[in-house]
Short mmCIF file of C-alpha atoms in Angstrom, two decimals:
data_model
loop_
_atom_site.label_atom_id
_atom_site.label_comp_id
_atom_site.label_asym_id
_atom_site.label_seq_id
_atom_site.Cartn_x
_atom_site.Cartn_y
_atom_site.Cartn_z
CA UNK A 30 -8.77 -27.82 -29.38
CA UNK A 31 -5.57 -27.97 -26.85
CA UNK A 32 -5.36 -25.22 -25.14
CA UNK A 33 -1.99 -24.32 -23.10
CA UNK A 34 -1.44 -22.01 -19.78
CA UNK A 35 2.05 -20.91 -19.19
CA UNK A 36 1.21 -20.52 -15.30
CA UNK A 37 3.52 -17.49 -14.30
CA UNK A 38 2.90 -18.84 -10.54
CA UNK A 39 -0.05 -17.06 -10.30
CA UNK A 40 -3.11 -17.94 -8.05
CA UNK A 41 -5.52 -16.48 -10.26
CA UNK A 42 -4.36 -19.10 -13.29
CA UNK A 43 -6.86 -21.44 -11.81
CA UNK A 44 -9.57 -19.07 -12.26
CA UNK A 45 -8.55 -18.89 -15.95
CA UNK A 46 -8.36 -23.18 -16.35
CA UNK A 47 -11.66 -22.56 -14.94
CA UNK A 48 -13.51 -20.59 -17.61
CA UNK A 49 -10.96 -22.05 -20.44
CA UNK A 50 -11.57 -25.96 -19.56
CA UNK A 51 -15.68 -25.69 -19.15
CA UNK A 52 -15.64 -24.80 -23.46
CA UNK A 53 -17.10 -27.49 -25.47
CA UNK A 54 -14.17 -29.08 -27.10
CA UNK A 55 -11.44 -27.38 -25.18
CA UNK A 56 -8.49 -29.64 -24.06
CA UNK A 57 -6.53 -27.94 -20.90
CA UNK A 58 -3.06 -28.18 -20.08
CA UNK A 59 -1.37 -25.72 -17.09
CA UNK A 60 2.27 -26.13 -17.05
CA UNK A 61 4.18 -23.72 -14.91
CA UNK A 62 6.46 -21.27 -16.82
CA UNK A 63 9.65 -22.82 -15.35
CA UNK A 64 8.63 -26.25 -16.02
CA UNK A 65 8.66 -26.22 -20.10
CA UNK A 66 10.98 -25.59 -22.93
CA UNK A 67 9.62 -24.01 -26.02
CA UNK A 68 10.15 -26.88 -28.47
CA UNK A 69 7.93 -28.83 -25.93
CA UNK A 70 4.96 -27.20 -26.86
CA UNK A 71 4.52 -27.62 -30.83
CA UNK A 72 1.50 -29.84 -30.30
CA UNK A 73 -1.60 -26.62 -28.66
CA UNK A 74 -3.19 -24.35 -30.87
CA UNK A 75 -3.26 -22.01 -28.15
CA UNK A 76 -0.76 -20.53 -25.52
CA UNK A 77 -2.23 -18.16 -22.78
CA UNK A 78 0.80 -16.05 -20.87
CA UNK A 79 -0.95 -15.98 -17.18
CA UNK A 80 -0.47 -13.12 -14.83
CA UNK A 81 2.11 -13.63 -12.49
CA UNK A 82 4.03 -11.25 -9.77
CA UNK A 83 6.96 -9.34 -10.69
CA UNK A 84 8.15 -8.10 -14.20
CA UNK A 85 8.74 -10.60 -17.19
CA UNK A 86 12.71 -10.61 -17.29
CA UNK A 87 15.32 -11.06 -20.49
CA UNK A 88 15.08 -14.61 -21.14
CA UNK A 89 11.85 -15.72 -19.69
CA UNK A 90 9.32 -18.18 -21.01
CA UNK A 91 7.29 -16.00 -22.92
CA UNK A 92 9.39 -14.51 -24.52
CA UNK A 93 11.68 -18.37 -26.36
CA UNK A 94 7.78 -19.46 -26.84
CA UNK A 95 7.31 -15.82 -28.81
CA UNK A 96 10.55 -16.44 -30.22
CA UNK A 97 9.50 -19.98 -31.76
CA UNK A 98 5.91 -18.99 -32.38
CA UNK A 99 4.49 -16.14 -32.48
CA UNK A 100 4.13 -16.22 -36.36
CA UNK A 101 2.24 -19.62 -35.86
CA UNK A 102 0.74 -19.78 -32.70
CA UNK A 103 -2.43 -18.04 -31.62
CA UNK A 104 -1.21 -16.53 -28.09
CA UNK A 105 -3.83 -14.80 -25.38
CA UNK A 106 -1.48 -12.63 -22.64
CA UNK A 107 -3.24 -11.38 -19.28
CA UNK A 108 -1.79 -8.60 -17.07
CA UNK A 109 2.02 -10.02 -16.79
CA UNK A 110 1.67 -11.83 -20.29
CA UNK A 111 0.58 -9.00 -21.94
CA UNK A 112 3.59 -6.76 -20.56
CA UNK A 113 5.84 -9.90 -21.67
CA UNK A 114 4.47 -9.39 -25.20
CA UNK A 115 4.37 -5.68 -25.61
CA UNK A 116 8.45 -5.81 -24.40
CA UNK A 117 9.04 -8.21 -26.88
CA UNK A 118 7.82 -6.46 -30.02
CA UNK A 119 10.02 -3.12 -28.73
CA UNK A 120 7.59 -1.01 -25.73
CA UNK A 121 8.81 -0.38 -22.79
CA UNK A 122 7.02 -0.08 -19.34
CA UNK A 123 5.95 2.43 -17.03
CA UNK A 124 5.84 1.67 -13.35
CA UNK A 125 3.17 3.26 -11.60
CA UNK A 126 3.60 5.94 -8.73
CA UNK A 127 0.25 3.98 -7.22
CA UNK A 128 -0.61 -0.06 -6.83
CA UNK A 129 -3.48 -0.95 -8.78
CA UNK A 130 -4.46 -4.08 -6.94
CA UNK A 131 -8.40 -4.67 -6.45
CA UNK A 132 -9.21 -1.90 -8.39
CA UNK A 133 -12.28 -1.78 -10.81
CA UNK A 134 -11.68 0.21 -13.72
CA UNK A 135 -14.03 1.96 -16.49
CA UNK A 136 -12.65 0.13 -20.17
CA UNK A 137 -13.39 1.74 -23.66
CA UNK A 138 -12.58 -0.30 -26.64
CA UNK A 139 -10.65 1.22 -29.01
CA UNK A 140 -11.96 1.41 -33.27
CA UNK A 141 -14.39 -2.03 -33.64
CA UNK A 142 -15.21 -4.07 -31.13
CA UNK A 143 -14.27 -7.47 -32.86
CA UNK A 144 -12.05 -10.15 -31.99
CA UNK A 145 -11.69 -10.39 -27.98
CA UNK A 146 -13.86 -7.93 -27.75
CA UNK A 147 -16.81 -9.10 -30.31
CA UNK A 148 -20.56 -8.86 -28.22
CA UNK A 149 -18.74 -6.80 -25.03
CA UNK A 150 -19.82 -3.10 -24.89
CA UNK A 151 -17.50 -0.32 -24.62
CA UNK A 152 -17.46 1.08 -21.43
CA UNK A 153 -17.57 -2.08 -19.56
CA UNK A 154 -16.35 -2.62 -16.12
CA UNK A 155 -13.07 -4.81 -14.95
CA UNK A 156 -10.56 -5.78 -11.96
CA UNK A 157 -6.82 -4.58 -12.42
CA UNK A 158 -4.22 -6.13 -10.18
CA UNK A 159 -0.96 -4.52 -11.49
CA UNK A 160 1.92 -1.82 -10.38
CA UNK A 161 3.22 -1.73 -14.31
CA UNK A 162 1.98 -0.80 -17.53
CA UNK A 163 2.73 -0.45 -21.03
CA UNK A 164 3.94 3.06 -21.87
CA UNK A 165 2.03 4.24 -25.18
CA UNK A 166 4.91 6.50 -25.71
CA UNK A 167 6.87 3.28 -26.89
CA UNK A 168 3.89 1.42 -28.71
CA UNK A 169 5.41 -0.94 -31.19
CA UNK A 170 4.89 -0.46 -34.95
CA UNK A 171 3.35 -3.66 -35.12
CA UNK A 172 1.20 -3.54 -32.34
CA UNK A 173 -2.56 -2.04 -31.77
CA UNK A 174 -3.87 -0.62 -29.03
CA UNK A 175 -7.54 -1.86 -28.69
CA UNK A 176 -8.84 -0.58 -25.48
CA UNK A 177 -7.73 1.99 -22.65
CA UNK A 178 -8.67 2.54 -18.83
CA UNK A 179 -10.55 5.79 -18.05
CA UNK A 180 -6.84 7.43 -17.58
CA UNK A 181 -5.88 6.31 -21.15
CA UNK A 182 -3.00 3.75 -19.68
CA UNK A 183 -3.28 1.12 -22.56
CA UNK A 184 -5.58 -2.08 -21.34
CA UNK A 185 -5.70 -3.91 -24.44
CA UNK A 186 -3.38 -4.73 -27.90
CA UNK A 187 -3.50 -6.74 -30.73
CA UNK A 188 -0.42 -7.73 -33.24
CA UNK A 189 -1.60 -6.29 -36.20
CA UNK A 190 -0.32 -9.31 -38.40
CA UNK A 191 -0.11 -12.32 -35.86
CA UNK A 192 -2.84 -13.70 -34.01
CA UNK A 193 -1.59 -12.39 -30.57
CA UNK A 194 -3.61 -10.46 -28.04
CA UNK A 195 -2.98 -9.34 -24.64
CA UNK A 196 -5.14 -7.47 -22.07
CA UNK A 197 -3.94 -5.24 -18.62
CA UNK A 198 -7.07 -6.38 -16.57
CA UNK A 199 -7.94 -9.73 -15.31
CA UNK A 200 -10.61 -11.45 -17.74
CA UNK A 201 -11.14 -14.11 -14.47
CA UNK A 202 -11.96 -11.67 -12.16
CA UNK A 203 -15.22 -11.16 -10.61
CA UNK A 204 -14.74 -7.62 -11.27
CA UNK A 205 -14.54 -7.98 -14.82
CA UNK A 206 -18.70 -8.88 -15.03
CA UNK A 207 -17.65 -10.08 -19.22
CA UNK A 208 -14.51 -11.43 -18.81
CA UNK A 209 -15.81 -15.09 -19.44
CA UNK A 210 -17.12 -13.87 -22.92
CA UNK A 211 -13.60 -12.27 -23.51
CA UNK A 212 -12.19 -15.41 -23.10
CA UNK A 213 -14.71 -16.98 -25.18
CA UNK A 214 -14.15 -14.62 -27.99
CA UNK A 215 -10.09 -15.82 -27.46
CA UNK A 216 -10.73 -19.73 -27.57
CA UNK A 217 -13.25 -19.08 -30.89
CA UNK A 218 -11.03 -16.74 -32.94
#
């Protein structure tokens, strides 16, 4: 399976590659998000949207590949992907009055924990690195929320027609003690 990192320039995209590229059968490409064109990348099955600094801006990568493929294309977003995602369907963002960077956060899954979250308890424990979040007050039609942070800001969403997911918290980090299997559950869906 080719697998495909739109690297956001983000240090923590080789900790990704890392747990992506040791799957059996897993082909990994990283091409930074400036680097690539959307009809470039027709021949992955997968696309993960990488964290990255900043906010994702009008225009950006993310959002011509969700343009092209998000009906087609099974697409994982972390942190600044999923924010790139959950503007593009119609939420907004929030920015928070306090940095969450190197913080370990309480998660609860949200209805059945299939999908991403298949074999990972509720309750489980992971890193956050992030000053915006999704504002549930603008959730998308189209969009699930799947799991929340002990204050209820959303952590987690799902498309609830295309095969598009997106988490808040850093899967990679050693805070998250199951984010390998999150991953996991990704690449096997």
């Amino acid at each position: 399976m080719d697998i495909l990192i739109i690297d956001n320039y983000d240090s923590f995209t080789y900790n990704i590659a890392h747990i992506v590229r040791n799957q059996p059968g897993v082909k990994l490409t990283i091409i930074k998000a400036g680097e690539i064109e959307p009809g470039n990348i027709n021949r992955w099955h997968k696309i993960i949207f990488s964290p990255g600094p900043d906010l994702p801006r009008p225009g950006n990568i993310m959002e011509r590949i969700l343009d092209r493929y998000a009906a087609s294309k099974s697409i994982f977003g972390i942190c600044l992907g999923l924010q790139a995602i959950y503007l593009y369907f119609g939420g907004k963002l929030i920015h928070l009055d306090e940095v969450v960077h190197g913080r370990t956060k309480t998660i609860s899954i949200i209805g059945k924990a299939d999908g991403i979250f298949s074999g990972i308890e509720s309750g489980f424990s992971a890193g956050l690195y992030h000053s915006w979040i999704a504002d549930p007050d603008t959730l998308p039609e189209q969009v699930e929320i799947t799991a929340v942070s002990s204050e209820k800001r959303i952590m987690a969403i799902k498309h609830k027609t295309f095969d598009i997911t997106a988490v808040q918290f850093h899967p990679e980090s050693v805070m998250t003690p199951c984010g390998s299997s999150i991953l996991i559950n990704w690449i096997n869906m």
